XYZ file of C-alpha atoms in Angstrom:
311
model
C 81.074 134.616 114.682
C 83.773 132.396 116.116
C 83.320 131.227 119.694
C 85.923 130.184 122.311
C 85.086 126.589 121.433
C 85.764 127.305 117.762
C 89.229 128.800 118.000
C 91.629 128.923 115.109
C 91.995 125.372 113.901
C 95.440 123.780 113.521
C 95.014 123.806 109.744
C 94.855 127.589 109.824
C 91.138 127.889 108.993
C 88.354 129.501 111.026
C 85.141 127.781 112.048
C 82.043 129.960 112.078
C 78.587 129.773 113.566
C 75.709 129.578 111.043
C 74.973 132.805 109.192
C 71.728 134.674 110.000
C 70.407 133.513 106.621
C 71.043 129.838 107.436
C 68.041 127.515 107.660
C 69.807 124.847 109.733
C 67.899 125.947 112.839
C 64.476 125.868 111.181
C 62.046 123.116 112.124
C 59.168 122.704 109.679
C 56.795 119.807 110.292
C 55.848 117.542 107.412
C 52.190 118.277 108.139
C 50.271 121.014 109.942
C 46.777 120.504 111.320
C 44.222 123.160 112.241
C 44.623 125.060 115.514
C 41.215 124.930 117.216
C 40.385 125.176 120.910
C 44.036 125.301 121.911
C 44.942 122.041 120.142
C 46.151 120.982 116.713
C 43.334 118.922 115.193
C 42.910 117.059 111.921
C 40.513 118.562 109.357
C 37.098 116.930 109.356
C 37.393 115.792 105.741
C 41.032 114.753 106.070
C 42.189 116.987 103.206
C 45.562 118.750 103.002
C 47.351 120.944 100.480
C 51.006 121.655 99.741
C 52.796 124.861 100.588
C 55.931 125.406 98.505
C 59.085 127.474 98.475
C 58.493 129.827 95.510
C 62.262 130.225 94.989
C 62.754 126.592 93.969
C 59.184 125.202 93.950
C 60.092 122.529 96.488
C 57.391 121.390 98.898
C 57.885 122.676 102.428
C 54.942 121.019 104.158
C 51.360 119.781 103.923
C 48.718 122.016 105.484
C 45.165 121.177 106.538
C 42.313 122.278 104.290
C 39.520 123.543 106.543
C 35.914 122.809 105.545
C 32.692 124.478 106.709
C 32.563 121.934 109.522
C 36.055 122.915 110.693
C 35.198 126.621 110.607
C 32.088 125.857 112.647
C 34.224 124.070 115.246
C 36.601 127.022 115.385
C 33.801 129.578 115.792
C 32.180 127.509 118.546
C 35.539 127.244 120.323
C 35.991 131.012 120.053
C 32.448 131.605 121.351
C 33.002 129.306 124.305
C 36.288 131.033 125.161
C 34.785 134.510 124.773
C 32.933 134.475 128.075
C 36.045 133.983 130.178
C 38.407 136.060 128.005
C 36.138 139.102 127.780
C 35.542 139.089 131.550
C 39.199 138.626 132.415
C 40.882 141.652 133.961
C 42.345 143.728 131.157
C 45.782 143.763 132.781
C 45.748 139.961 132.802
C 44.872 139.871 129.093
C 47.799 142.181 128.527
C 50.144 139.709 130.219
C 49.174 136.968 127.784
C 49.725 139.266 124.800
C 53.062 140.302 126.258
C 54.085 136.645 126.520
C 53.307 136.124 122.837
C 55.513 139.107 122.000
C 58.406 137.826 124.104
C 58.326 134.291 122.667
C 58.036 135.651 119.139
C 61.026 137.874 119.815
C 63.040 134.951 121.177
C 62.219 132.834 118.100
C 62.646 135.698 115.638
C 65.467 134.070 113.685
C 63.376 130.962 113.040
C 60.318 133.008 112.034
C 62.356 135.175 109.653
C 63.763 132.169 107.817
C 60.365 130.468 107.509
C 58.754 133.687 106.277
C 61.305 133.902 103.475
C 61.108 130.205 102.637
C 57.312 130.156 102.402
C 56.710 133.526 100.766
C 59.857 134.291 98.788
C 60.530 137.479 100.715
C 64.229 138.516 100.910
C 65.663 137.481 104.262
C 66.712 141.044 105.003
C 63.086 142.173 104.935
C 61.808 139.230 106.977
C 64.615 139.573 109.520
C 64.773 143.368 109.806
C 61.173 144.435 109.122
C 58.425 141.803 109.308
C 59.338 139.802 112.391
C 60.548 142.701 114.609
C 57.434 144.719 113.751
C 55.167 141.733 114.483
C 56.708 141.338 117.947
C 56.541 145.095 118.504
C 52.855 145.062 117.605
C 52.051 142.469 120.261
C 54.132 144.457 122.770
C 52.213 147.628 121.853
C 48.751 146.133 122.295
C 49.760 144.379 125.501
C 50.147 147.902 126.855
C 46.792 149.078 125.507
C 44.753 146.252 127.047
C 44.094 148.035 130.364
C 44.048 151.586 128.982
C 41.110 151.488 126.577
C 38.917 153.602 128.853
C 41.454 156.423 128.450
C 41.378 156.137 124.657
C 37.624 156.827 124.537
C 36.807 159.178 127.444
C 33.149 159.292 128.369
C 32.324 156.154 126.409
C 31.773 152.604 127.591
C 34.322 150.316 125.980
C 33.306 146.692 125.438
C 34.409 143.820 123.181
C 32.432 142.840 120.101
C 32.623 139.060 120.406
C 34.117 136.618 117.909
C 36.275 138.226 115.223
C 36.637 136.427 111.886
C 39.869 137.519 110.211
C 41.247 136.864 106.721
C 44.746 137.981 105.744
C 46.808 138.055 102.506
C 50.192 136.655 101.533
C 52.376 139.768 101.248
C 53.123 140.183 104.989
C 51.892 136.891 106.469
C 53.171 137.149 110.045
C 52.861 140.912 110.307
C 49.284 140.831 109.004
C 48.430 138.184 111.589
C 49.861 140.410 114.332
C 47.936 143.436 113.041
C 44.697 141.482 113.185
C 45.114 139.335 116.308
C 46.804 141.695 118.783
C 44.197 144.506 118.879
C 41.319 142.001 118.918
C 42.776 140.254 121.964
C 43.579 143.509 123.753
C 39.937 144.549 123.441
C 38.644 141.253 124.838
C 37.569 139.570 121.608
C 38.313 136.021 120.520
C 39.581 135.175 117.052
C 39.156 132.810 114.123
C 41.807 133.723 111.549
C 42.606 132.342 108.102
C 46.044 133.010 106.596
C 46.566 133.018 102.841
C 46.731 129.509 101.398
C 50.066 130.339 99.726
C 51.809 131.486 102.931
C 50.368 129.626 105.937
C 53.514 128.463 107.720
C 54.319 131.413 109.981
C 50.682 131.496 111.087
C 50.976 127.848 112.110
C 54.247 128.573 113.886
C 52.457 131.467 115.603
C 49.912 128.908 116.820
C 52.799 127.145 118.563
C 53.773 130.431 120.205
C 50.192 131.049 121.325
C 50.068 127.575 122.870
C 53.426 128.108 124.587
C 52.181 131.440 125.958
C 49.381 129.586 127.763
C 46.566 131.517 126.104
C 43.212 130.041 127.211
C 41.959 127.429 124.708
C 39.788 128.867 121.942
C 40.838 132.495 122.322
C 42.770 132.246 119.041
C 41.862 129.665 116.407
C 43.759 129.334 113.116
C 42.135 127.608 110.147
C 43.909 127.187 106.821
C 42.460 126.990 103.351
C 41.559 129.027 100.283
C 38.551 131.134 99.280
C 35.901 128.650 100.377
C 37.332 128.586 103.895
C 37.295 132.368 103.998
C 33.700 132.435 102.761
C 32.709 130.022 105.541
C 34.114 132.460 108.105
C 32.358 135.441 106.529
C 28.991 133.684 106.360
C 29.059 131.973 109.750
C 26.250 133.332 111.968
C 28.419 133.009 115.080
C 30.953 135.600 113.900
C 30.365 139.175 115.120
C 33.048 141.045 113.180
C 34.889 140.424 109.907
C 38.332 141.924 109.301
C 39.624 141.381 105.771
C 42.749 142.547 103.974
C 42.989 141.672 100.300
C 41.718 142.484 96.841
C 38.992 145.001 96.070
C 36.989 142.398 94.148
C 36.826 140.015 97.122
C 36.099 142.954 99.420
C 33.000 143.744 97.333
C 31.832 140.133 97.655
C 32.236 140.285 101.427
C 30.419 143.599 101.640
C 27.457 142.182 99.714
C 27.428 139.047 101.873
C 27.281 141.111 105.064
C 24.708 143.627 103.849
C 21.581 143.492 105.985
C 23.281 141.570 108.798
C 24.340 142.820 112.213
C 27.986 141.976 111.606
C 30.536 144.739 111.745
C 33.398 144.675 109.271
C 36.584 146.412 108.218
C 37.973 146.025 104.708
C 41.501 147.044 103.719
C 41.520 146.760 99.948
C 43.644 147.487 96.924
C 46.961 149.286 97.178
C 47.114 151.986 94.538
C 47.891 154.979 96.716
C 48.788 158.356 95.220
C 51.793 160.517 96.073
C 51.040 164.247 96.010
C 54.104 166.410 95.332
C 53.722 170.160 95.914
C 55.980 172.814 94.441
C 57.774 173.428 97.734
C 58.505 169.725 98.378
C 62.005 168.507 99.197
C 62.397 166.814 95.831
C 65.304 164.486 96.660
C 63.507 163.118 99.716
C 60.222 162.912 97.817
C 61.818 160.872 95.043
C 63.466 158.553 97.567
C 60.159 158.037 99.347
C 58.325 157.383 96.075
C 60.855 154.782 94.938
C 60.757 153.042 98.318
C 56.951 153.163 98.417
C 56.442 151.424 95.087
C 59.351 148.974 95.114
C 59.437 147.913 98.776
C 58.376 144.275 99.092
C 58.394 144.118 95.277
C 55.473 146.554 95.243
C 53.222 144.182 97.188
C 52.226 146.673 99.859
C 48.840 148.112 100.763
C 50.068 151.663 100.236
C 52.109 151.165 97.063
C 52.503 154.659 95.611
C 51.959 153.800 91.970
C 50.499 157.213 91.025
C 51.995 160.671 91.226
C 50.154 163.987 91.376
C 52.755 166.715 90.843
C 52.021 170.424 91.130
C 52.909 172.215 87.893
């Protein structure tokens, strides 16, 4: 909108501030290193890969390719940080998570544009859904940090240790928030791998985490493809695996963890069924079905691609 400094020009035309969809304010580095131990560090083997804008196939940046050695460094950093983070007063942990939420909220316009550039998501969805919900998620778990004893009355609540997390490309920033925020609130430390096709908002989130003053090693972000994810799954220093992705990869992870002491959660597939009973409000049901299968181009974990309708 026009500002006092941008009053009606003498030539009769208006001057406007950049539109919400503008990318003029976005700062994308030419190269992103790994985020380990609170610092951005070069990959051990010096390898990088391109991340592109799927709308025009132009290169946005070069991103570090993490090897087994890099994953080992990240896990060791998370293990070293675990002692102090898990013993920290829960209310203090909550303050750090709250800071992440506030900074993410303040930089929401930048995050929304980068999310759309890197993943091809319409700006309306990035701006109005993904980024606000990611910030809200950190806000939510900041509040839970010192209330876990009330959630499980009569039970002793304690952190698990180092959480290895692997997320997909359909909601890159939001998936990172879903994985990181509850782990931190419960006193765990994190090694997370974003999808190799959409790593940029995770790397920008690393900047936010650094700006929030989170103790070094509490959150470590390593980028790469399937081999990097496998290194996280198979690392003996990881206590819990959280994976969201395909059913086929989920089966591989389940087999790899069988017989170990590692805990795991797997969110797989996305072929949910809608059940329509005879007394359903049909207009609302149809609207919900259409939204469920076409939202985010159908790339959602609860895409309602099947209908069970009462005769």
